[in-house]
């Protein structure tokens, strides 16, 4: 019975993991598997429907949609992963410092976090990107400078619970330094929930990156990126719906994959999978 309860979580991890692994593989090997150059303009075949030569059709510039989606995997996944990595690089030490040290350090950090969380994250990221200027690098900086606050708050809460455990008291009694306690006990016990949170949130990050690219603040033409492709196809939504359909489905499938992995990890670690 115990194995039966865990199976749905494992199934979600496997199915989501296969989707994610497939997209990562496509992004890595895009130069070898893409049928066309994603930047090649051929106005003679612009807005062509799906065919054996162009399986997903072509866009308004005659560029192959399938090839642009494959290369767009690189931009969308790489920058989303970079946003997540930068966010964790800031939030983990800040959250641990607030929860473990406490006192004035905790008070100052939490007031800063409260200020940042008073604004909707996406709106604040949009404002920062607008000030920095369009571009994927500026988009990365904008997201990382805002999203760390929510993560740090959750990590602080976990650390507050962990540092009251008996094994932390035993480590202190054994003469372990604060740094040793954090590295050997606090961080390892907080790591599993952080991994689950990150695996769930990466889908939200992909949607947010694509959303700001859709608004023209992310990838700039002619860079192939899913949100930018959706933006370029808006004028042709009624006459050539495949221009929006395939990028939209791509975003939906990859976000579904990450969500399945995150949900599966959550269920498995809680023992309710």
mmCIF file of C-alpha atoms in Angstrom, residues 8 18 39 62 72 75 107 124 199 213 264:
data_model
loop_
_atom_site.group_PDB
_atom_site.id
_atom_site.type_symbol
_atom_site.label_atom_id
_atom_site.label_comp_id
_atom_site.label_asym_id
_atom_site.label_seq_id
_atom_site.Cartn_x
_atom_site.Cartn_y
_atom_site.Cartn_z
ATOM 1 C CA UNK A 8 1.452 8.914 -8.596
ATOM 2 C CA UNK A 18 10.815 13.208 -19.829
ATOM 3 C CA UNK A 39 17.164 33.539 -38.991
ATOM 4 C CA UNK A 62 9.343 33.252 -44.365
ATOM 5 C CA UNK A 72 14.016 29.452 -28.873
ATOM 6 C CA UNK A 75 16.824 31.372 -24.932
ATOM 7 C CA UNK A 107 14.493 42.736 11.472
ATOM 8 C CA UNK A 124 7.862 45.517 -10.238
ATOM 9 C CA UNK A 199 11.154 22.921 -9.513
ATOM 10 C CA UNK A 213 9.266 39.127 -24.089
ATOM 11 C CA UNK A 264 5.824 14.775 -7.962
#
